mmCIF file of C-alpha atoms and ligand atoms in Angstrom:
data_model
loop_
_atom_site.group_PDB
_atom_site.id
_atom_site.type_symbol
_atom_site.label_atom_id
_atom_site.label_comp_id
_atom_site.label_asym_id
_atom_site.label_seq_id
_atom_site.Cartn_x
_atom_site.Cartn_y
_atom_site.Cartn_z
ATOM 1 C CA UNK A 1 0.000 0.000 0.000
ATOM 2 C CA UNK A 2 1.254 3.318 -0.904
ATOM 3 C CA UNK A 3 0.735 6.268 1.233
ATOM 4 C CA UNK A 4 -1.848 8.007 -1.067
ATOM 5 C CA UNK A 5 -3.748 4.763 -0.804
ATOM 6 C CA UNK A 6 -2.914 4.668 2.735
ATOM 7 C CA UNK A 7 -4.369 8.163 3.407
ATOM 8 C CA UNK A 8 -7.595 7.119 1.673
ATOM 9 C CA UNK A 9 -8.362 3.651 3.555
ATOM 10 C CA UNK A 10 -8.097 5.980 6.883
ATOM 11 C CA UNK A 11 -11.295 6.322 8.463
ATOM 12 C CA UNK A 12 -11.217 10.453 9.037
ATOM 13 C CA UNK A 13 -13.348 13.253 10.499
ATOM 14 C CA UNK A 14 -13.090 16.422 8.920
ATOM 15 C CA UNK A 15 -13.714 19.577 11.951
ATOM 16 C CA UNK A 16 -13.388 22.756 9.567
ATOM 17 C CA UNK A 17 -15.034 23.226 6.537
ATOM 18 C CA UNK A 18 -17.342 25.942 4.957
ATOM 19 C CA UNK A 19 -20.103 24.446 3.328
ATOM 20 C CA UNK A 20 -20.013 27.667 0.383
ATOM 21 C CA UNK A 21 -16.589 26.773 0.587
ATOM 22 C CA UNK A 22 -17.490 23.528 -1.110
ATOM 23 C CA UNK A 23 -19.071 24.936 -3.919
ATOM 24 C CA UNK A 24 -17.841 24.399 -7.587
ATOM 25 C CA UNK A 25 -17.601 26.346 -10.337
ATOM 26 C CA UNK A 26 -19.579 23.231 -12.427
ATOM 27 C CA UNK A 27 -22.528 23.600 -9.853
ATOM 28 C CA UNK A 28 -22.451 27.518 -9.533
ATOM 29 C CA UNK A 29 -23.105 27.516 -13.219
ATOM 30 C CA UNK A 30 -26.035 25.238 -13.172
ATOM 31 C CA UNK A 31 -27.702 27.072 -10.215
ATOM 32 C CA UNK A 32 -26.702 30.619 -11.281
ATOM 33 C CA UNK A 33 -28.674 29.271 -14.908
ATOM 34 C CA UNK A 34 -32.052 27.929 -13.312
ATOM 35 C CA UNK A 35 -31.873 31.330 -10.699
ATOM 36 C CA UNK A 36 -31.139 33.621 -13.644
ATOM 37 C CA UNK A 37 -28.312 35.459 -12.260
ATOM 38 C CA UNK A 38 -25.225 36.322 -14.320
ATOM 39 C CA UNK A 39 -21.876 35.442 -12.914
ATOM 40 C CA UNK A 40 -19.164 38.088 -14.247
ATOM 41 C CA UNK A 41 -17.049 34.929 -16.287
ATOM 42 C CA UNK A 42 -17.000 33.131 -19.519
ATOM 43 C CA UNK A 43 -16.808 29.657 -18.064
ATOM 44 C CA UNK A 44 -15.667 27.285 -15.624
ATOM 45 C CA UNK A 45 -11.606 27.623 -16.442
ATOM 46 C CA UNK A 46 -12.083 31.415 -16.264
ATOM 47 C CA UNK A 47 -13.806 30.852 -12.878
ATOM 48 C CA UNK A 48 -10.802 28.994 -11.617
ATOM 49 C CA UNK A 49 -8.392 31.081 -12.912
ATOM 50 C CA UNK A 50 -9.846 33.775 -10.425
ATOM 51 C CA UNK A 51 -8.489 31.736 -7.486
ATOM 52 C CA UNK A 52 -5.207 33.451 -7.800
ATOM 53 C CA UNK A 53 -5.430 35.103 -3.870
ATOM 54 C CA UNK A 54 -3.109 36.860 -2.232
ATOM 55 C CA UNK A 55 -4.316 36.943 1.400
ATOM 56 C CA UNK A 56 -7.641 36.134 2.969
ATOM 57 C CA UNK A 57 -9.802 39.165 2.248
ATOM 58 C CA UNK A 58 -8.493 38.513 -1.756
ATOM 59 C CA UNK A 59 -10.142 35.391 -1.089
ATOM 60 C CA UNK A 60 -13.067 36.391 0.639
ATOM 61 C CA UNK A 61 -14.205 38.959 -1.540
ATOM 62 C CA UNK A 62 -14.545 36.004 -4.139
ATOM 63 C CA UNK A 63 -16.419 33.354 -1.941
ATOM 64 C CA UNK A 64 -18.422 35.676 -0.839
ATOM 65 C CA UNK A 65 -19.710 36.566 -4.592
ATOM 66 C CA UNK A 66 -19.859 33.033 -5.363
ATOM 67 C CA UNK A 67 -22.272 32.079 -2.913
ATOM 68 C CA UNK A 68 -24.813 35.363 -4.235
ATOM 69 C CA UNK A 69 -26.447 32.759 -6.211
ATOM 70 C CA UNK A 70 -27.559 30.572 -3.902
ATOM 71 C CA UNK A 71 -31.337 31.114 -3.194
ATOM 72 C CA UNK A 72 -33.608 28.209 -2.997
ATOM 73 C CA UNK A 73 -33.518 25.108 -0.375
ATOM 74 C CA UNK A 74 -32.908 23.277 -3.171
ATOM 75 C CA UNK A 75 -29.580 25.602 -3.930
ATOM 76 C CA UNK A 76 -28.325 24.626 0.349
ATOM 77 C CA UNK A 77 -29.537 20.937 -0.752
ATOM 78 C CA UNK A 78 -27.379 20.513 -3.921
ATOM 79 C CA UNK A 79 -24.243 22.038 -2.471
ATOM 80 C CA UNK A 80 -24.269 19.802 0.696
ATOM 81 C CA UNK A 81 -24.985 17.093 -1.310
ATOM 82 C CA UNK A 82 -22.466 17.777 -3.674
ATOM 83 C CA UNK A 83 -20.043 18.312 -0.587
ATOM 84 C CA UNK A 84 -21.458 14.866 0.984
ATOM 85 C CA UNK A 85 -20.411 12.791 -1.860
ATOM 86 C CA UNK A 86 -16.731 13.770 -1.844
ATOM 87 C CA UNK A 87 -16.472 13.456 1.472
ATOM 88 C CA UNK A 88 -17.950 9.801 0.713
ATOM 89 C CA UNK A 89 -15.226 9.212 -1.573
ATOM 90 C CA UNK A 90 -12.441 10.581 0.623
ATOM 91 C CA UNK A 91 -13.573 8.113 3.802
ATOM 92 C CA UNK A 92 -14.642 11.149 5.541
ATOM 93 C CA UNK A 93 -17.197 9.272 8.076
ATOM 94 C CA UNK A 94 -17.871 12.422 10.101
ATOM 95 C CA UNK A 95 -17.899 15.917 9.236
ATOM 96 C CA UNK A 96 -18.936 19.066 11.481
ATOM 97 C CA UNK A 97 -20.112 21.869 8.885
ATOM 98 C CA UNK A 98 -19.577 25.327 9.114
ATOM 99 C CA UNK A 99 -22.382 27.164 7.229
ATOM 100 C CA UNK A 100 -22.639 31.566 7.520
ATOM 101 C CA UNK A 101 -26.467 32.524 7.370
ATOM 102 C CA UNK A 102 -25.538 36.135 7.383
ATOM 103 C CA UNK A 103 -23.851 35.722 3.956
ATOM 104 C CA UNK A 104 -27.639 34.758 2.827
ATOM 105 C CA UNK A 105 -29.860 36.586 5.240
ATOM 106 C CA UNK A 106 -28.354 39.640 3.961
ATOM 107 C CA UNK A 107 -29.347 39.075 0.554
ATOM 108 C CA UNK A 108 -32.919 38.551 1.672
ATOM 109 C CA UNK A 109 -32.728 34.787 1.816
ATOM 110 C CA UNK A 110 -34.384 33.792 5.112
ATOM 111 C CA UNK A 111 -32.740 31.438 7.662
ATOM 112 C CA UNK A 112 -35.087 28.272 6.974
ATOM 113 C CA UNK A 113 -34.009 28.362 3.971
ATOM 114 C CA UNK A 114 -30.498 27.649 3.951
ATOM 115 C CA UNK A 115 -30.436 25.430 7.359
ATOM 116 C CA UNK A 116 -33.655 23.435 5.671
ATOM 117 C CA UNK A 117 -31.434 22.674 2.847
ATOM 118 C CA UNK A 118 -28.400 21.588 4.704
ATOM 119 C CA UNK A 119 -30.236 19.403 6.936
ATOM 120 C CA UNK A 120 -31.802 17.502 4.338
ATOM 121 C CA UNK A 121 -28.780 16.658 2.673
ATOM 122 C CA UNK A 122 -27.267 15.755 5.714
ATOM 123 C CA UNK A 123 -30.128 13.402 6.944
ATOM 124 C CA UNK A 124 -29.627 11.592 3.602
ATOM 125 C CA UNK A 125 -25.374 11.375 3.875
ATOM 126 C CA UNK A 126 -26.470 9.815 7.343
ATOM 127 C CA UNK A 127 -29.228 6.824 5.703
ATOM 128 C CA UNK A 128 -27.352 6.555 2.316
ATOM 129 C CA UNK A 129 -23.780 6.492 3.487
ATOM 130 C CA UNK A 130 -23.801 6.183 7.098
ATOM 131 C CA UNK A 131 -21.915 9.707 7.063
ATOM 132 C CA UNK A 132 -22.434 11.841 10.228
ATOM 133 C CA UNK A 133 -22.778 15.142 10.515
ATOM 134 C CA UNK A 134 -22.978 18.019 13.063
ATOM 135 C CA UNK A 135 -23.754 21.652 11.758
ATOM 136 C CA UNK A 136 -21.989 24.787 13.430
ATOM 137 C CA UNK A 137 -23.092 27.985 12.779
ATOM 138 C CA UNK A 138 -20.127 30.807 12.071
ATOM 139 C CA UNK A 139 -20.834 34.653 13.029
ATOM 140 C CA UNK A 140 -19.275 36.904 10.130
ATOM 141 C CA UNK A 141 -16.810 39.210 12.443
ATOM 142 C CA UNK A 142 -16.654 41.840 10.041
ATOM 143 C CA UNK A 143 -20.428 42.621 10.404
ATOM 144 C CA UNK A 144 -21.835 43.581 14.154
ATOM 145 C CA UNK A 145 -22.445 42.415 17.574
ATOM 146 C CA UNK A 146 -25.548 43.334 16.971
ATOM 147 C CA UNK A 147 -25.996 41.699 13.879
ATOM 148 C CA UNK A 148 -24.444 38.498 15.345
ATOM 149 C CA UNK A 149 -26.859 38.363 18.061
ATOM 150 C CA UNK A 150 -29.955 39.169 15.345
ATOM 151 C CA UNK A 151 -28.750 35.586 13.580
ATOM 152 C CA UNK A 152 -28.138 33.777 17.087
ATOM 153 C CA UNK A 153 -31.998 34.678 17.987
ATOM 154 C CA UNK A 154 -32.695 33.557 14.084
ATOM 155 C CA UNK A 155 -31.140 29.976 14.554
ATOM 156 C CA UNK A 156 -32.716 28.848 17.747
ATOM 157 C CA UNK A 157 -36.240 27.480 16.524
ATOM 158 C CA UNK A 158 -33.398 25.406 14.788
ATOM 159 C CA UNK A 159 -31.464 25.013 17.658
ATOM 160 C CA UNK A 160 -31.565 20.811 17.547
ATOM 161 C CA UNK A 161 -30.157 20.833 14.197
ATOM 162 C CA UNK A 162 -27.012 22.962 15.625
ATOM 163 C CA UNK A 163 -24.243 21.562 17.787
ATOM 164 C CA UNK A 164 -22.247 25.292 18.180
ATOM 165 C CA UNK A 165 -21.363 28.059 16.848
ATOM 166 C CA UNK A 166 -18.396 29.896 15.375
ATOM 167 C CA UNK A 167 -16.401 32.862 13.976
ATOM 168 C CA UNK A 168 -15.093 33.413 10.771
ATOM 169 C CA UNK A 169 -14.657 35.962 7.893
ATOM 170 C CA UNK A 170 -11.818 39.014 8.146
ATOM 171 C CA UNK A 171 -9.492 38.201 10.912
ATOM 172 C CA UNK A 172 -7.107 40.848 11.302
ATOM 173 C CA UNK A 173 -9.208 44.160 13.010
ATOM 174 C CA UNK A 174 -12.137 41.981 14.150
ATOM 175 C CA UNK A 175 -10.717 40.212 17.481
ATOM 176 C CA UNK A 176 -12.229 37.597 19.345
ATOM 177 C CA UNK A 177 -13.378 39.786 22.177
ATOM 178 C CA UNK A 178 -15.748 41.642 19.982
ATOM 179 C CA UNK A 179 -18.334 38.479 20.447
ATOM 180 C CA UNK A 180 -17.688 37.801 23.668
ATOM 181 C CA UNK A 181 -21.072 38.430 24.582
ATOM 182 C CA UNK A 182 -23.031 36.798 21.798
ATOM 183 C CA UNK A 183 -20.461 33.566 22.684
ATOM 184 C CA UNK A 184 -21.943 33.853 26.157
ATOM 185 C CA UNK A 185 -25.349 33.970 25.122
ATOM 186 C CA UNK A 186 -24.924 30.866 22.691
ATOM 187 C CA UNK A 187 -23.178 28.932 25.740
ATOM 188 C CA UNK A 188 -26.312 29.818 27.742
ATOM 189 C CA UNK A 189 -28.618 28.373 24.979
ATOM 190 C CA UNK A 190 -26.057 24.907 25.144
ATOM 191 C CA UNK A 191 -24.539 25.842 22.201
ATOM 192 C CA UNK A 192 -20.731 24.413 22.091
ATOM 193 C CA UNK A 193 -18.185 27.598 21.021
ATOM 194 C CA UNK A 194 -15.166 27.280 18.679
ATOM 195 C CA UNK A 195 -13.540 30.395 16.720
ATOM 196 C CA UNK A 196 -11.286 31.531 13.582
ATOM 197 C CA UNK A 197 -7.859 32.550 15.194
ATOM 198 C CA UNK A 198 -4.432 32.757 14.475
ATOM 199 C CA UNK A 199 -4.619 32.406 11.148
ATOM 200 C CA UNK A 200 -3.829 36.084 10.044
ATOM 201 C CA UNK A 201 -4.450 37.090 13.679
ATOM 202 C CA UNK A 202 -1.648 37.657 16.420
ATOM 203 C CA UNK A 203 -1.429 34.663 19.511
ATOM 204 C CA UNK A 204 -3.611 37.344 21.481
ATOM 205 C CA UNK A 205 -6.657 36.577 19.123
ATOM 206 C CA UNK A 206 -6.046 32.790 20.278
ATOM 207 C CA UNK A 207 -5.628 34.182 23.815
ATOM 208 C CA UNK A 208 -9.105 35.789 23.611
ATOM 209 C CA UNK A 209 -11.045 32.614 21.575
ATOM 210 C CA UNK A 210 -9.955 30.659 24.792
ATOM 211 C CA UNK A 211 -10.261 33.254 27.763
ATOM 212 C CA UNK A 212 -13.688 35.448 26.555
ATOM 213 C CA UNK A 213 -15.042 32.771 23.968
ATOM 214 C CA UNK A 214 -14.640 29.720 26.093
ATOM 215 C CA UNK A 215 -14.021 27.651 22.516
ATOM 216 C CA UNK A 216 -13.585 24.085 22.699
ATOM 217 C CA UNK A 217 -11.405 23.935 19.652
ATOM 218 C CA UNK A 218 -9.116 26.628 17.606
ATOM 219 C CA UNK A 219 -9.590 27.291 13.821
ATOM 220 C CA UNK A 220 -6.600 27.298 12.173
ATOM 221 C CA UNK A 221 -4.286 28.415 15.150
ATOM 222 C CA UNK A 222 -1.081 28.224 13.278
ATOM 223 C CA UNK A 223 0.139 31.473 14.393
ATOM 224 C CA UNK A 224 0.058 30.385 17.928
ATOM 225 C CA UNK A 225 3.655 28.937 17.590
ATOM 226 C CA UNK A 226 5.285 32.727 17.880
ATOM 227 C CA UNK A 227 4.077 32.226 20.993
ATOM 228 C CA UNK A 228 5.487 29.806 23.849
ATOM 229 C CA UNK A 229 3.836 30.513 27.200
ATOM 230 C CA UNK A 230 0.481 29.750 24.138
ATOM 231 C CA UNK A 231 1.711 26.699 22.514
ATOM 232 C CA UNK A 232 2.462 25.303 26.208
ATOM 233 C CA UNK A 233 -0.939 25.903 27.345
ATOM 234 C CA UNK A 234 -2.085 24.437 23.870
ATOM 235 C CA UNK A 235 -0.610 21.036 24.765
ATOM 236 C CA UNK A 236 -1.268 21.044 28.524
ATOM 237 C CA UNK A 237 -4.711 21.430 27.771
ATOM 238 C CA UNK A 238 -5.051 19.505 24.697
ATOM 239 C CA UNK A 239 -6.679 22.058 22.971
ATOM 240 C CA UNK A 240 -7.244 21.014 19.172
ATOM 241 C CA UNK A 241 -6.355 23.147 16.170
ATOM 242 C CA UNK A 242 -8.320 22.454 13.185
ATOM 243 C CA UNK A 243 -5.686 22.991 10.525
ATOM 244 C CA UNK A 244 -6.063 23.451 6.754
ATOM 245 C CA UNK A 245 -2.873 23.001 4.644
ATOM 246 C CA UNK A 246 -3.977 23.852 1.063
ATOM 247 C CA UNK A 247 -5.587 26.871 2.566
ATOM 248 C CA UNK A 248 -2.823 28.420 4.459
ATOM 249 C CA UNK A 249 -0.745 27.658 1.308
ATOM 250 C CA UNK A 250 -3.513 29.378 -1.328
ATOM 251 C CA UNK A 251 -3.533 32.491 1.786
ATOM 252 C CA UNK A 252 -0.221 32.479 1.567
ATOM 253 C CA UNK A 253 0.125 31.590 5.522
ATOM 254 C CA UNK A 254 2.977 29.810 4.363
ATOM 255 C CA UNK A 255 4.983 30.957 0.979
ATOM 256 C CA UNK A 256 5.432 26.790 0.467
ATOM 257 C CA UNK A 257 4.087 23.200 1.874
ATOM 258 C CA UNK A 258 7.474 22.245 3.435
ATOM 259 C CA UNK A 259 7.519 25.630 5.400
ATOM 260 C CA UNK A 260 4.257 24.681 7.099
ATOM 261 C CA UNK A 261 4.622 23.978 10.666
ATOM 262 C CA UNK A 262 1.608 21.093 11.320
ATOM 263 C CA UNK A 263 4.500 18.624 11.430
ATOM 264 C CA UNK A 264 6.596 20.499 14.258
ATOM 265 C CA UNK A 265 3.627 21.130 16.128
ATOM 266 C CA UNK A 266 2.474 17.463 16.383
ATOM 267 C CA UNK A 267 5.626 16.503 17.245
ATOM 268 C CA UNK A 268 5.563 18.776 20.324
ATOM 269 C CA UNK A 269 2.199 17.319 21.305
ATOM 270 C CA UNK A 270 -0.435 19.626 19.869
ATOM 271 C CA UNK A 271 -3.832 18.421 19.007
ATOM 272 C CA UNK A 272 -3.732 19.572 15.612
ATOM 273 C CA UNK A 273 -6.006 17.869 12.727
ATOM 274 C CA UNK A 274 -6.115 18.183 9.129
ATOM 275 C CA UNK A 275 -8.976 19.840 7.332
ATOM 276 C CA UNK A 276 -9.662 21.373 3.919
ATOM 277 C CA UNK A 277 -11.450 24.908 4.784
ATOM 278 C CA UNK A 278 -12.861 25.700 1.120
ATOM 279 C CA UNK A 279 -11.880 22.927 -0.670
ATOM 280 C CA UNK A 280 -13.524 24.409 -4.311
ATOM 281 C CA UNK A 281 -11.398 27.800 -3.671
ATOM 282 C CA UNK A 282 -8.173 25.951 -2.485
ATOM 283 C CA UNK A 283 -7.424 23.051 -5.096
ATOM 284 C CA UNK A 284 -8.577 20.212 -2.754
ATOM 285 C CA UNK A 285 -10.872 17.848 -0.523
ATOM 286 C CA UNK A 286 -9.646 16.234 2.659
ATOM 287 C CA UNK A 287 -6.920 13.267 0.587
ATOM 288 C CA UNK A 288 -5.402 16.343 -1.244
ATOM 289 C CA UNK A 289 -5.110 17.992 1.800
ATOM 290 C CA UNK A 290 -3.327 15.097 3.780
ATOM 291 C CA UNK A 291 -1.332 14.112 0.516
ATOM 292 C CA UNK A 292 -0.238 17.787 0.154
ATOM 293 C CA UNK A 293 1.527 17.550 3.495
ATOM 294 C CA UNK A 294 2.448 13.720 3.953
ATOM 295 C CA UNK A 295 4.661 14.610 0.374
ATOM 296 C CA UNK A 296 5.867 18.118 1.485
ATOM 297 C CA UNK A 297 6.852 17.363 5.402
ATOM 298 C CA UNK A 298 7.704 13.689 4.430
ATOM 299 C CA UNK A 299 5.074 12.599 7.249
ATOM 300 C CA UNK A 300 5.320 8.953 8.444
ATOM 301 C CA UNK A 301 2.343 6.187 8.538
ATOM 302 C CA UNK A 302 2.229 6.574 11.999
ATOM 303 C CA UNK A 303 1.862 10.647 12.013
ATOM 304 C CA UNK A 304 -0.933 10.189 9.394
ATOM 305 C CA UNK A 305 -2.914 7.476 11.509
ATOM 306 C CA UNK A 306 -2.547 10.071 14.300
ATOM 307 C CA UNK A 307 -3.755 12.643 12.428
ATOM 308 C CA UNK A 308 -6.628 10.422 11.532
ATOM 309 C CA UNK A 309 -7.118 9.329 15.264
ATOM 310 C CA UNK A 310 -6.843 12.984 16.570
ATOM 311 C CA UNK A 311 -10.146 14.316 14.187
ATOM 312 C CA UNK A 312 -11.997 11.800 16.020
ATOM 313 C CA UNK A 313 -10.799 12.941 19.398
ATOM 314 C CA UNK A 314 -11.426 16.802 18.793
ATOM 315 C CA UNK A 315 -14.727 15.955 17.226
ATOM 316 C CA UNK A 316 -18.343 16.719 19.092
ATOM 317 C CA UNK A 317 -18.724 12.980 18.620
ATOM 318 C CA UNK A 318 -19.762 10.874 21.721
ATOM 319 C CA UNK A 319 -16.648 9.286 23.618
ATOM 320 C CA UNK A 320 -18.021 5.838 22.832
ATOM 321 C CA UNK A 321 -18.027 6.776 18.804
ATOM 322 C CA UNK A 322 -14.635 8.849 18.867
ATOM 323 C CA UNK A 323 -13.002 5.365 20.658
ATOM 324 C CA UNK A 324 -14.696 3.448 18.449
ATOM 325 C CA UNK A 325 -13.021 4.979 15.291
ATOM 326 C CA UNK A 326 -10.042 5.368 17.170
ATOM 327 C CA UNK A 327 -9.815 1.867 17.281
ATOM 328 C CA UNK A 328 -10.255 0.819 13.794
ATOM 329 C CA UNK A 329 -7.460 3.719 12.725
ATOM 330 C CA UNK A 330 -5.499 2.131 14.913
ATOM 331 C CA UNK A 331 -5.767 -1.891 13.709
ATOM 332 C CA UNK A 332 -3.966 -0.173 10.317
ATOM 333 C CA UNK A 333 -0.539 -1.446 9.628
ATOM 334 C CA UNK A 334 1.509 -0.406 6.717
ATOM 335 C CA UNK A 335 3.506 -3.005 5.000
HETATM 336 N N1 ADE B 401 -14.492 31.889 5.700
HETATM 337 C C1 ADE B 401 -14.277 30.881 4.853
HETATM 338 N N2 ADE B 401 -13.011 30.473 4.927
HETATM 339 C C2 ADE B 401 -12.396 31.220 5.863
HETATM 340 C C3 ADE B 401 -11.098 31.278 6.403
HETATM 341 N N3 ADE B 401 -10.118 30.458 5.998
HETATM 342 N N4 ADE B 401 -10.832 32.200 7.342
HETATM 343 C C4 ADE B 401 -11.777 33.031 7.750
HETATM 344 N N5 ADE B 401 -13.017 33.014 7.271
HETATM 345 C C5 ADE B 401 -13.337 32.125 6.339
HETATM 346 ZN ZN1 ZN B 402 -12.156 28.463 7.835
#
């Protein structure tokens, strides 16, 4: 078994991905067409050849256009579904979806809509596939408390169909501490808390998702290795980082794969995962992701199966299921 067929026979759990993040150029055309709204390119190639970005706002102010013609339930179905069936063929068994409602309720498309959608796709990927799926909902830090708050009161008729909620969006200029009372309120309501940090943002930003947003995990987090009194407190508390090579490498996080530091933190003992972010903007799904960095960092069989073991342990899974995949990951041997 080679490692690329290695990587796929893993049983993994994928912990940070934005479901418009998933979405295709192929399928933007077909439901920009039935909604009759005109995307500004030719075709598909020209599409892709837009995904040249620079940092993350280049890249936001792209995703963010992309997902304008989105609309119907049937628009939230199709892309989940779409997103669903990769993760079938990667052996991704459990993903935990980030999805931004304000991105939609903005353009007049009411909440129901888009979690409807998503839920129904993800109630099939359960039956069909025996996929799991959590959903966590991300506030848009660029826009206001008081907007954040407006969408938290939106989502809870919907509350059972949400395991938590998150930040993403522009990083740098939008710290943590802005939400720290929305996060409060969503802890009240039983709502678990992660948040964006350290990805553009200084260690403080990580300093504030843990202290003011009580998170349970870290998105991204890379940046938190300028820091040592941080990374310490990383490991002693087994915090995870949900990680995202192809994205910190299409950000330019890192100018090149074998400068990125996943390896050196794992090594030191921090929960970090692999995870593909916006897979249709950044060039891959979960394999590409882990393939990416296995080639570039040289990563052993036994750093990949933990890798594999540690999405399961920084999941919202039950301890019963994380052990349970954690057991199967760990009957792999490579010859
Ligand atoms: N929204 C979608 N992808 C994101 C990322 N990598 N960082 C912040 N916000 C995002
Ligand atoms: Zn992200």
């Amino acid at each position: 078994m080679n490692i690329k067929q290695f990587i796929q026979a893993l049983p993994k759990a994928e912990l940070h991905v934005h479901i418009e993040g998933t979405f295709e150029p192929e399928l933007m055309f077909e439901i920009a067409k039935r909604n009759h709204i005109a995307i500004p390119y030719e075709n598909v190639d020209a599409v892709r050849q837009a995904y040249d970005f620079h940092n993350l706002q280049s890249f936001l102010d792209i995703y963010y256009a992309g997902a304008g013609v989105l609309l119907h339930e049937a628009d939230f179905y199709d892309l989940t579904r779409a997103y669903l069936e990769r993760c079938r063929e990667d052996n991704v068994v459990h993903t935990e979806i980030f999805f931004d409602p304000q991105t939609h309720t903005a353009r007049g498309v009411a909440f129901e809509t888009v979690i409807n959608g998503i839920v129904r796709a993800c109630r099939e990927a359960g039956q069909q596939w025996g996929i799991s799926t959590r959903l966590i909902m991300c506030f848009l830090r660029h826009l206001s408390e008081e907007s954040a708050f407006e969408t938290l009161n939106q989502a809870l008729p919907y509350k059972e169909h949400i395991i938590g909620v998150g930040l993403d969006s522009s990083e740098l200029g939008y710290p943590p501490s802005k939400f720290e009372r929305v996060f409060a309120q969503a802890r009240t309501e039983g709502l678990l808390t992660v948040a964006h940090a350290g990805e553009e943002g200084p260690p403080k930003y990580v300093y504030e998702a843990l202290d003011l947003l009580h998170v349970r995990r870290i998105d991204h987090g890379v940046r938190a290795e300028e820091d040592e009194a941080l990374m310490a407190r990383l490991i002693a508390e087994q915090m995870p980082l949900t990680v995202c090579p192809l994205s910190n490498l299409k950000l330019k996080v890192f100018t090149e794969m074998k400068k990125h530091n996943l390896r050196r933190m794992l090594q030191r003992g921090v929960l970090v995962t692999v995870n593909s972010d916006d897979p249709a903007y950044f060039g891959g799904y979960m394999n590409r992701n882990f393939e990416a960095l296995a080639e570039a960092l040289d990563l052993s069989a036994e750093e990949i199966k933990t890798l594999c073991a540690n999405s399961f342990r920084a999941s919202f899974l039950s301890e019963a299921e994380k052990e349970e995949w954690i057991r199967k990951i760990e009957s792999f041997h490579v010859e």
